[in-house]
Coordinates of C-alpha atoms in Angstrom, one line a residue:
Chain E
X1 CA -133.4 -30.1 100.4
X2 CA -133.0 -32.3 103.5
X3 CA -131.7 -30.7 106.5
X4 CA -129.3 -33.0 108.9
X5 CA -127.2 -32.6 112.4
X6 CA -124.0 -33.6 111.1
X7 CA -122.1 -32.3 114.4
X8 CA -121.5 -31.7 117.8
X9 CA -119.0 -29.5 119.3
X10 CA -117.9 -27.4 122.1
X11 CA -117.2 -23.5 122.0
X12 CA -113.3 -23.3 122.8
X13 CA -111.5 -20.7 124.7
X14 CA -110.0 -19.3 122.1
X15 CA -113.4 -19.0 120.1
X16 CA -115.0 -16.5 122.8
X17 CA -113.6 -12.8 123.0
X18 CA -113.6 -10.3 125.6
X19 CA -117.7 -9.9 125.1
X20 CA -117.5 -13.2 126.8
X21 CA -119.6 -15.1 123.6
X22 CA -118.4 -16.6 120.2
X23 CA -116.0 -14.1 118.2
X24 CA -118.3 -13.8 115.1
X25 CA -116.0 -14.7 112.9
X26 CA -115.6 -17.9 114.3
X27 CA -119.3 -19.1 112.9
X28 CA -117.5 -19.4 109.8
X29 CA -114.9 -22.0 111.0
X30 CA -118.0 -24.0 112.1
X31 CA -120.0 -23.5 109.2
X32 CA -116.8 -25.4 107.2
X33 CA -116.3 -28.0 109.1
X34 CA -120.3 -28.4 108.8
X35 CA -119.4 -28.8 105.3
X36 CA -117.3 -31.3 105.7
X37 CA -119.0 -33.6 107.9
X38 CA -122.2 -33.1 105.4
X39 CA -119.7 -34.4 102.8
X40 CA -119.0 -37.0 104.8
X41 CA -122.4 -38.0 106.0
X42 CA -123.4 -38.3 102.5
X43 CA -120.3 -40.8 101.1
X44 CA -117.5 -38.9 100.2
X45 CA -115.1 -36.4 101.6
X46 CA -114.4 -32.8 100.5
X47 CA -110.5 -34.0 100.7
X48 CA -110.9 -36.3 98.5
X49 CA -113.1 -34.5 96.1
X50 CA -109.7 -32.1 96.0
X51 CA -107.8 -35.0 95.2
X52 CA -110.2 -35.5 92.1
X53 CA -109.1 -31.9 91.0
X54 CA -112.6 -29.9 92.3
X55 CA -112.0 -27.1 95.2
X56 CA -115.1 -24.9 96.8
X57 CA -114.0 -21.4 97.3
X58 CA -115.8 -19.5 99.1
X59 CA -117.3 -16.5 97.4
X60 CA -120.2 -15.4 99.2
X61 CA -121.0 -16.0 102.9
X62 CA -123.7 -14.8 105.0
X63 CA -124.2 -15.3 108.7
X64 CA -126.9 -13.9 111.5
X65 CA -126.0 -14.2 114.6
X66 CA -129.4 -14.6 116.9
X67 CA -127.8 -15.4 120.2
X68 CA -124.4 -15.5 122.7
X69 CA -122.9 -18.8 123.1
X70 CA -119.7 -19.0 125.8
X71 CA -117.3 -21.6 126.3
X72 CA -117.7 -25.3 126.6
X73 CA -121.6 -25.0 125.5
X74 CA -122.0 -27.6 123.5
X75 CA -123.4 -26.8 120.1
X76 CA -125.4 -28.7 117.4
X77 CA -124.9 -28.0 113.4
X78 CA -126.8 -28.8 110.6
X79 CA -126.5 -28.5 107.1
X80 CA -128.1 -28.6 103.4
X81 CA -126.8 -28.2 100.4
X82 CA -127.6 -27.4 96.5
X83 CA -126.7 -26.0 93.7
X84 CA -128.0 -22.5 92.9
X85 CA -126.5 -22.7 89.2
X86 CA -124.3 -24.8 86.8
X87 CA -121.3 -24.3 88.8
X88 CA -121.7 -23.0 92.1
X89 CA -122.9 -24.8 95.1
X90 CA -124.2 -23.5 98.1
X91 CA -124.3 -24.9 102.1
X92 CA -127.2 -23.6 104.2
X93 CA -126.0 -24.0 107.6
X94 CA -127.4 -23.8 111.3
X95 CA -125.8 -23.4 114.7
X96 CA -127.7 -24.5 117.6
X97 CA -127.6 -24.7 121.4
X98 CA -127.5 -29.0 121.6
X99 CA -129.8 -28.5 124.7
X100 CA -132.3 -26.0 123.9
X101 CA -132.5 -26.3 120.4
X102 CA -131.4 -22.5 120.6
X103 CA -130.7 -21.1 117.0
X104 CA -127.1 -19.8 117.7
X105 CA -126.1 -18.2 113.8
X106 CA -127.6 -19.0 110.9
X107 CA -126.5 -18.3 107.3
X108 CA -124.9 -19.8 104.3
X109 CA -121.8 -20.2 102.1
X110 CA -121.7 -20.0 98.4
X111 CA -118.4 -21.5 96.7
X112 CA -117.5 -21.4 92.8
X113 CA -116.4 -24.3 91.6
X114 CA -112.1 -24.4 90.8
X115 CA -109.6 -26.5 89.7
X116 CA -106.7 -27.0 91.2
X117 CA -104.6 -24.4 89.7
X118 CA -107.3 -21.7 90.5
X119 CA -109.0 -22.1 87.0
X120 CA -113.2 -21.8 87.0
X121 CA -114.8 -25.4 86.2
X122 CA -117.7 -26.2 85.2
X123 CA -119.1 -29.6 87.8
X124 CA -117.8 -32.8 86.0
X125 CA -120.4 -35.8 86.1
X126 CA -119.2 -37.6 89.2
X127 CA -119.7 -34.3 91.3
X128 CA -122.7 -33.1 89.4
X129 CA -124.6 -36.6 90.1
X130 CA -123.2 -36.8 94.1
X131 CA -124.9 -33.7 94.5
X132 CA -127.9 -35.1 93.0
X133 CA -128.0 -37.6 95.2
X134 CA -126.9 -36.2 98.1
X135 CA -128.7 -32.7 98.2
X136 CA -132.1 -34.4 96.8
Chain U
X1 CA -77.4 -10.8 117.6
X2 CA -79.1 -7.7 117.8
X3 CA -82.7 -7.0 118.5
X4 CA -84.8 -4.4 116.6
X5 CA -88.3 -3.2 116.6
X6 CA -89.8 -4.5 113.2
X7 CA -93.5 -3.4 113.9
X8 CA -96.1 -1.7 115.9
X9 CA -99.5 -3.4 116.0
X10 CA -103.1 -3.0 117.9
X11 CA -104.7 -6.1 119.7
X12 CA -107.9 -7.1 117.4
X13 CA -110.9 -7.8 119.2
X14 CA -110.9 -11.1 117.7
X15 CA -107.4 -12.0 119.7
X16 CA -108.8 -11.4 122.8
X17 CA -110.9 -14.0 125.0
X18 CA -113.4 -14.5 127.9
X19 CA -111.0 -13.7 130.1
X20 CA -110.3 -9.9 129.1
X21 CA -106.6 -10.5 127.4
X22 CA -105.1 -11.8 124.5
X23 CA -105.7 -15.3 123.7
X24 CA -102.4 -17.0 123.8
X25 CA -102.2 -18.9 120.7
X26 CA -102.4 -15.7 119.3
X27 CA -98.9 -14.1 120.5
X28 CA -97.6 -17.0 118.0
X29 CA -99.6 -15.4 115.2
X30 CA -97.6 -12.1 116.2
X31 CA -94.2 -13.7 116.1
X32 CA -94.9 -14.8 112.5
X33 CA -95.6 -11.5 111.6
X34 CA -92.3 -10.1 113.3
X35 CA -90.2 -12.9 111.9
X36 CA -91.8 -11.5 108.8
X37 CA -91.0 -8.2 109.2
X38 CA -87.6 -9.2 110.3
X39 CA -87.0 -10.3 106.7
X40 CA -88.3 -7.8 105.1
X41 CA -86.3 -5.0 107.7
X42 CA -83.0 -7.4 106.5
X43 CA -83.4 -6.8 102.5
X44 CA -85.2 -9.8 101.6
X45 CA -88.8 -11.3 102.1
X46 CA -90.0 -14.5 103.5
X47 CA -92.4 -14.9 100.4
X48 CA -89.1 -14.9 98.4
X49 CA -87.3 -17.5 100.1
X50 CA -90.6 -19.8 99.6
X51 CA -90.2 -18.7 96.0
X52 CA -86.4 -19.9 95.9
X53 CA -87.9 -23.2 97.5
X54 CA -86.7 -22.6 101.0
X55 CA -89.3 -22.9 103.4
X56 CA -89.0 -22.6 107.4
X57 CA -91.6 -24.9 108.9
X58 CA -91.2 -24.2 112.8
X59 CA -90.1 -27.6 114.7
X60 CA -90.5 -25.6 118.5
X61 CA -92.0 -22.7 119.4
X62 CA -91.4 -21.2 123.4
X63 CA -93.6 -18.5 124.6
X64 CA -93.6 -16.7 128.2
X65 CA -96.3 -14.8 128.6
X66 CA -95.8 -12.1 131.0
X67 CA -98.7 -9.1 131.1
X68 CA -102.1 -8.6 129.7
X69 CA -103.0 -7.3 126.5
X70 CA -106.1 -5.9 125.6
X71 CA -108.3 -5.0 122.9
X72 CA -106.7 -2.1 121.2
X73 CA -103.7 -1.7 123.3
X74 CA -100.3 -0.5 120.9
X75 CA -98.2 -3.3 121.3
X76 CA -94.3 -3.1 119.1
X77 CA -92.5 -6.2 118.4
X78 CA -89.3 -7.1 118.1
X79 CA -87.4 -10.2 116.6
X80 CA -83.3 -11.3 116.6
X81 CA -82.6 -14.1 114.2
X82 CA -79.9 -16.9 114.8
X83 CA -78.6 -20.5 113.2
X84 CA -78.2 -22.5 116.1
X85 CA -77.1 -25.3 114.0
X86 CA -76.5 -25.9 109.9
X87 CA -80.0 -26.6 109.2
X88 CA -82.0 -24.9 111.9
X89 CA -82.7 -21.5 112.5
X90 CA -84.1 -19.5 115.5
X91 CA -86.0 -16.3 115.7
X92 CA -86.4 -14.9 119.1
X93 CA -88.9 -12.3 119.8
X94 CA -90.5 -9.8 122.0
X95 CA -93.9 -8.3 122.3
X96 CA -94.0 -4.9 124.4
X97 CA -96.1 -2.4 125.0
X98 CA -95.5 0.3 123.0
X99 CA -95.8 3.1 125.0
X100 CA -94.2 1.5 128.7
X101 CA -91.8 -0.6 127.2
X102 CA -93.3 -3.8 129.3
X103 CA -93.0 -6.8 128.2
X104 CA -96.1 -8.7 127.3
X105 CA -94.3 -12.1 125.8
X106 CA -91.3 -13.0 124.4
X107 CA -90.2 -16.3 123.3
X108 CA -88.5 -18.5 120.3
X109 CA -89.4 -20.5 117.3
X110 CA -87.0 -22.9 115.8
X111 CA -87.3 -23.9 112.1
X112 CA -86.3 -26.4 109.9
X113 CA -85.2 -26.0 106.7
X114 CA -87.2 -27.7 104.0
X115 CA -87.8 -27.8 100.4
X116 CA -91.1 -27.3 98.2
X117 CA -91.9 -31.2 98.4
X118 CA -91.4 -31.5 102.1
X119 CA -87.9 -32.6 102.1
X120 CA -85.5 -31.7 104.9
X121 CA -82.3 -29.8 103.3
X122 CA -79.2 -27.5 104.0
X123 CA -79.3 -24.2 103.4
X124 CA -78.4 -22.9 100.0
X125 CA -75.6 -20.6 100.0
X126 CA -77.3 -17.6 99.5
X127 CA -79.4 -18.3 102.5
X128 CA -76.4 -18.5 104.8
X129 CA -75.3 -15.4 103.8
X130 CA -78.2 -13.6 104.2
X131 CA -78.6 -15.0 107.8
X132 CA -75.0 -13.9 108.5
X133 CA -75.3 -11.0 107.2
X134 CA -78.9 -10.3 108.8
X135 CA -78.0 -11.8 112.2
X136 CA -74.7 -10.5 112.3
Chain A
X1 CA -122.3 8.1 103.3
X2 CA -117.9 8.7 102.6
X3 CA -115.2 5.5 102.2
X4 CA -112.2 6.3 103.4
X5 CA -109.1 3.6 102.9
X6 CA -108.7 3.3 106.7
X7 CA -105.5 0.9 107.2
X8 CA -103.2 -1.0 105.6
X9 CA -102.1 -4.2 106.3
X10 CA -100.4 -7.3 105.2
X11 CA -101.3 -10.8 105.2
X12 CA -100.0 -13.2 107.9
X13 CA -98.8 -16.5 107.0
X14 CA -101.5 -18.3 109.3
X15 CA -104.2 -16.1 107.7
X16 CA -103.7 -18.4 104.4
X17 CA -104.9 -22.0 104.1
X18 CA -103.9 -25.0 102.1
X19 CA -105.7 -23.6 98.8
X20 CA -102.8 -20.7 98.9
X21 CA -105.1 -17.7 99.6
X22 CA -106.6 -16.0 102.6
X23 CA -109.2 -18.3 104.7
X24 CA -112.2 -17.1 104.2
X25 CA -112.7 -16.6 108.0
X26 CA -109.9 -14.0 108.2
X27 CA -112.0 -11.2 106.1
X28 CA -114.7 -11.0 109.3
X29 CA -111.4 -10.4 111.0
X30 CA -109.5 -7.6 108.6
X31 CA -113.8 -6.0 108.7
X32 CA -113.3 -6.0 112.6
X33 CA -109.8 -4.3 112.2
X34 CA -111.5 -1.7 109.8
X35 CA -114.4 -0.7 112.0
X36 CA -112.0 0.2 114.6
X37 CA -109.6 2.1 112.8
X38 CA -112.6 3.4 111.0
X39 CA -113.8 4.8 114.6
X40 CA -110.3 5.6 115.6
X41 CA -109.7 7.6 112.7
X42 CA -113.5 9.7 113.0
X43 CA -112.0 10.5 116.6
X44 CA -113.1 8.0 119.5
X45 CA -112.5 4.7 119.7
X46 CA -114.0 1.6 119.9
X47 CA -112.6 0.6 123.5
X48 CA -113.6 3.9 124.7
X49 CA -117.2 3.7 123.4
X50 CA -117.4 0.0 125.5
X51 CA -115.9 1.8 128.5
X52 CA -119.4 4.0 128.1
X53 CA -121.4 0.8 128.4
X54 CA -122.1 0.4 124.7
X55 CA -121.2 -2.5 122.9
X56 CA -121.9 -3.3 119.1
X57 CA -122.6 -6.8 118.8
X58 CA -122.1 -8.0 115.1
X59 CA -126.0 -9.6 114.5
X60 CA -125.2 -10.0 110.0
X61 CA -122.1 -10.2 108.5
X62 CA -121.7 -10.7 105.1
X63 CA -118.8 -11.1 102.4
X64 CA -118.0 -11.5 98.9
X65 CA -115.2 -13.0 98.5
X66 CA -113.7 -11.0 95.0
X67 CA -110.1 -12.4 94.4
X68 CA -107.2 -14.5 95.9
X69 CA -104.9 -12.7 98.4
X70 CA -102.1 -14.9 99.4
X71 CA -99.5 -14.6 102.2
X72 CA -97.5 -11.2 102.1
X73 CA -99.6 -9.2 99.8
X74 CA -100.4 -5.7 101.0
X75 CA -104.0 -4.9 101.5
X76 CA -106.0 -1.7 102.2
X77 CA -109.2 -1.4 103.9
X78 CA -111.8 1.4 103.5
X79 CA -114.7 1.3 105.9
X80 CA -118.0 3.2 105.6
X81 CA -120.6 3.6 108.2
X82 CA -124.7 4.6 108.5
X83 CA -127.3 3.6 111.3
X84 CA -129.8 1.9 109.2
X85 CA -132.4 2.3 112.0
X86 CA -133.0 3.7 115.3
X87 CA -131.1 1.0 117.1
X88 CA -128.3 -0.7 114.2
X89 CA -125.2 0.6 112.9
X90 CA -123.9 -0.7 109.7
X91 CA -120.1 -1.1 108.5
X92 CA -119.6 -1.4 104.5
X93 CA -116.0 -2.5 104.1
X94 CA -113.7 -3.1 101.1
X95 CA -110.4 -4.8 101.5
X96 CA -108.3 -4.2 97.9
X97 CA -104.8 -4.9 96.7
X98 CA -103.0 -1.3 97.7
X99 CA -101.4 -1.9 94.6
X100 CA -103.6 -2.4 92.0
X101 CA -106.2 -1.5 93.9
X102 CA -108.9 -4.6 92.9
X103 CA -111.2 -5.4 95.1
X104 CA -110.3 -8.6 96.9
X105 CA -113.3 -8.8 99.9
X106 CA -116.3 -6.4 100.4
X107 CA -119.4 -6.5 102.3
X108 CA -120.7 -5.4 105.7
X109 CA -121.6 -6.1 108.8
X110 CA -125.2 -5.1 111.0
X111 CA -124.6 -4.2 114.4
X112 CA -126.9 -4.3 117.8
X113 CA -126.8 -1.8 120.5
X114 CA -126.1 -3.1 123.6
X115 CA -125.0 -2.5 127.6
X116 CA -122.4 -3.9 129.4
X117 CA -125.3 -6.6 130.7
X118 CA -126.0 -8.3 127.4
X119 CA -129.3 -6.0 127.1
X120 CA -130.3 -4.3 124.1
X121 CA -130.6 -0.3 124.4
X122 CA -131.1 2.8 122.1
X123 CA -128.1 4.2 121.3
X124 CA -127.4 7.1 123.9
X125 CA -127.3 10.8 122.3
X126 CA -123.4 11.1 122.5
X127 CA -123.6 7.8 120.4
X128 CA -126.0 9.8 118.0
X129 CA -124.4 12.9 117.6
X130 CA -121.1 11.1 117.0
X131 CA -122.6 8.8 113.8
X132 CA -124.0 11.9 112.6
X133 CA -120.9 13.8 112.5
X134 CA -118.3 10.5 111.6
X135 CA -120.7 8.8 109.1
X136 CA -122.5 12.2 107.3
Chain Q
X1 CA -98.9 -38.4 136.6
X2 CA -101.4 -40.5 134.1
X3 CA -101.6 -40.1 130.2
X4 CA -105.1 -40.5 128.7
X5 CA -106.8 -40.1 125.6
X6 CA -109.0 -37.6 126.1
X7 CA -110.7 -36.3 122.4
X8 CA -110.4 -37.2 118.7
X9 CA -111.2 -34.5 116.2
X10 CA -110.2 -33.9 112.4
X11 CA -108.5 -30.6 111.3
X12 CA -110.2 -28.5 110.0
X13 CA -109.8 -26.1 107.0
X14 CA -109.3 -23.2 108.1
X15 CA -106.4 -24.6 110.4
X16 CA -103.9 -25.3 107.6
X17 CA -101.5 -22.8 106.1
X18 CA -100.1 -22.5 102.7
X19 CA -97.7 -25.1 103.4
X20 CA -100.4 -27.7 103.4
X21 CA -99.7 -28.7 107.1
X22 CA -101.5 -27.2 110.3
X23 CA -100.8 -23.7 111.2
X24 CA -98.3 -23.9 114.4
X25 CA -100.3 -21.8 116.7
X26 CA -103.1 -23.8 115.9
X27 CA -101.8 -26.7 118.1
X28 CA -101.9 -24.5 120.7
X29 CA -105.8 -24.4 120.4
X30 CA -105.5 -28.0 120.3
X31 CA -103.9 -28.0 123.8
X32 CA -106.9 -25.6 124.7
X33 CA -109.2 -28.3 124.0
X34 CA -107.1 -31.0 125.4
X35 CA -107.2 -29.5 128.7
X36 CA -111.0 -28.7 128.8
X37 CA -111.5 -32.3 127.9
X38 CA -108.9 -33.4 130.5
X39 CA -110.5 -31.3 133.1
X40 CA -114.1 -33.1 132.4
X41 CA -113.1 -36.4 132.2
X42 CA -112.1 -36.2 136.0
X43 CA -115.4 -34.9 136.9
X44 CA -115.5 -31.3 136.8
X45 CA -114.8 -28.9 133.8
X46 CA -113.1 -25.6 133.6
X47 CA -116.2 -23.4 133.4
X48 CA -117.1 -24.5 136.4
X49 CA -113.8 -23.8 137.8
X50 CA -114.1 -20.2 136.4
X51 CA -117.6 -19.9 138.3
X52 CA -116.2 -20.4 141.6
X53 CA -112.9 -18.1 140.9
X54 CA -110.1 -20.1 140.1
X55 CA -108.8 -19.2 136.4
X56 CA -105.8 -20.6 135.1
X57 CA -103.6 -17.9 132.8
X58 CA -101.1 -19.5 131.0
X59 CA -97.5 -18.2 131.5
X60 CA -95.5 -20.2 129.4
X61 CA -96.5 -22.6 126.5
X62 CA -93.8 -25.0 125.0
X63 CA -94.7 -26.8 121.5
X64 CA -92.7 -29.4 119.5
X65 CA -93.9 -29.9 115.8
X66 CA -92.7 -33.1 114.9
X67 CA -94.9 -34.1 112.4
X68 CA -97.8 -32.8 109.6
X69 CA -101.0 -32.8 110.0
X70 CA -103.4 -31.5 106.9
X71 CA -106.7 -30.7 106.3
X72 CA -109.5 -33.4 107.6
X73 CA -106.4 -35.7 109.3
X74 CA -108.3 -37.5 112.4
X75 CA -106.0 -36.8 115.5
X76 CA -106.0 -37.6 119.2
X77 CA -105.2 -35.8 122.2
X78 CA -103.3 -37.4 125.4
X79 CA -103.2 -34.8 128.7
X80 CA -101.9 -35.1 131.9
X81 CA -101.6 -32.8 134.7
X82 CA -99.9 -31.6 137.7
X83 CA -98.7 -29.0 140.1
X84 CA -95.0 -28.1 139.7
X85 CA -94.9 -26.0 142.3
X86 CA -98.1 -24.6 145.2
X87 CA -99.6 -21.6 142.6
X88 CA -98.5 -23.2 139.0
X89 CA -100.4 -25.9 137.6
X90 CA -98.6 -27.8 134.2
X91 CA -100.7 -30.0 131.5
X92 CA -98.6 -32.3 128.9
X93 CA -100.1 -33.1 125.6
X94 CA -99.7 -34.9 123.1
X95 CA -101.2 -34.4 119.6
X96 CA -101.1 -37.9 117.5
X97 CA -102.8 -39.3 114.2
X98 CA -105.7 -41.0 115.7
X99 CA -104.9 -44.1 113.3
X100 CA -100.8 -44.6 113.4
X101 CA -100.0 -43.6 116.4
X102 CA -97.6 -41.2 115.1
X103 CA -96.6 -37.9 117.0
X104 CA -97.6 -34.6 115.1
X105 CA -97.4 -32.5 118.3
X106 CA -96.1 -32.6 121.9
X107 CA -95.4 -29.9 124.5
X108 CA -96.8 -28.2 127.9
X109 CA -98.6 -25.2 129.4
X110 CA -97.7 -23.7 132.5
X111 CA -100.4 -21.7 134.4
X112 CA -100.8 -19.4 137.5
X113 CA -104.2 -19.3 139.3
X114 CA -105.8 -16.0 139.5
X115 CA -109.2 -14.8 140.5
X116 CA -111.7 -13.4 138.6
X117 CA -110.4 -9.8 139.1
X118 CA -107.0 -10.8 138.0
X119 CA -105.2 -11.2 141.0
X120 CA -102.5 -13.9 141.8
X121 CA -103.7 -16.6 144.3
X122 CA -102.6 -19.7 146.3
X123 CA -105.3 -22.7 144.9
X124 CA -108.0 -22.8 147.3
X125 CA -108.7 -26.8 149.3
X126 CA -111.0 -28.1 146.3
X127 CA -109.1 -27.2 144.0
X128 CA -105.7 -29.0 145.5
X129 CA -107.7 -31.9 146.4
X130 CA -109.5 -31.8 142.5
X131 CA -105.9 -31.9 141.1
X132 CA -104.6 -34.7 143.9
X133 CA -107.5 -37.1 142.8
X134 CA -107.6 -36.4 139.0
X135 CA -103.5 -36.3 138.2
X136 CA -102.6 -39.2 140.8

């Protein structure tokens, strides 16, 4: 299990709240498009593994948040991925300060594998060896 | 046209921002919902028309805000429909505070009317006559 | 510990994403709405616990996600609540169909004590008394 | 009154709606980011500006949605600033696909300058002279 930066971003406005740091739930919005700059990274795109009839829902996620982060800071996230079992796939993802090195939330995702009219799959080859190689 | 309250709703700490308010994206989030309830007050549902294949993407939306809103304040909503045209419609709506009346924001969306594929269209007869009707 | 169906609530139209169901973001927000109404409900209020000085961080969330909820459907939320430790409070909440009543989201979230300067503190005795009575 | 490019980003997830397109009050966050990134490309940023006292309210935002945009599109943001009036400051963006050109979104914010305990204010010297420089 590698473990990559596959992002930088800033904290928008609209991401703090009145505590003046991240609204929590907002980790989660970062932690996906983590996931899809992994996907990227490694060759292919979540949008186009869609297209090829395989969608991620979510059906776990898990996040601890260790510190605040405010607006503008510019954060740093990195991501691993795997597969826990025959059909479900898992993204470890970390939020950090893209100064310090700061861990900012921590946590991961883990998503069943769907068709695209909602039906459980089990991985077909192409996604089963991507993973492989991509995860290894 | 006439203009009823179609809901009362708190301020989610998750709407609010750095800056002790409501973020302002977020009063457009609330004028979905009232448009919603609008429907819903006026006999049919919004859900329903998507099922009948007429959907409402919104082509401009208009928002003066006028007060702060915080974290748990009441807040009522309410919404007056119109077709400004054959194939457009316009909701205009007002966020108060429920207890003094103020206003917070109030505003406009106007919507297109479009099919399941994406395809501009007129309004279906029945769809007329529930805006006249409704909007009367 | 009691769970008490603390709100009800529908979904919005920008709560859903392209896959037709809630984004999975959104639960962390409908949690958020629970704990307050959850506090509301045991006779203070959230706002009025920050106007004390103590605020309630969220440092774990965590969510299963059980069962699609799309755009429209009417949810309920029950909310439980415990301090798991001198110096955490915990919220377990389900969000069902108010219908059917299957489960659609549940999990919890693990909250710090804190002041109004970012610092941690032990929870003061009125905070004490007031779990003990609203969670027993 | 300039018109520059001033960020590319993809949209995410968690950003589209059922109807497979961006969620409309989502561009507004765009905007958000737009100005932020505006603000810093002319040498100072809007956290900064909040440090010394100046925050910028918005009082009316104006959207047109004139095209889609769906999950993982790569867009740009154009922004351009200036001062309609001595206490009003007014930014115009435009939201395009970063490869065609095309226009998904265009519109403007209006905002009143306040200090930090909420009060209107007239823009102090930097602050008119910042705005002279960077919107020429």
């Amino acid at each position: 299990m590698n473990n990559d930066e596959v992002m930088r971003f800033r904290v928008r406005y609209g991401e703090t709240d009145r505590m003046g740091t991240y609204y929590y739930a907002r980790a989660l919005e970062w932690f996906e498009a983590a996931r899809t700059e992994w996907t990227r990274a490694k060759g292919l795109t979540y949008a186009e593994m869609e297209r090829r009839g395989v969608m991620l829902p979510v059906v776990v996620s898990h996040v601890e948040h260790k510190r605040r982060a405010d607006y503008d800071d510019l954060l740093s996230a990195s991501c691993a991925a795997s597969m826990p079992g025959r059909a479900r796939v898992r993204f470890d993802v970390t939020i950090s300060d893209a100064e310090s090195g700061a861990v900012i939330a921590e946590g991961y995702t883990v998503h069943a594998l769907m068709d695209s009219s909602g039906r459980a799959i089990k991985p077909p080859d192409w996604f089963v060896e991507f993973m492989r190689e991509a995860a290894g």
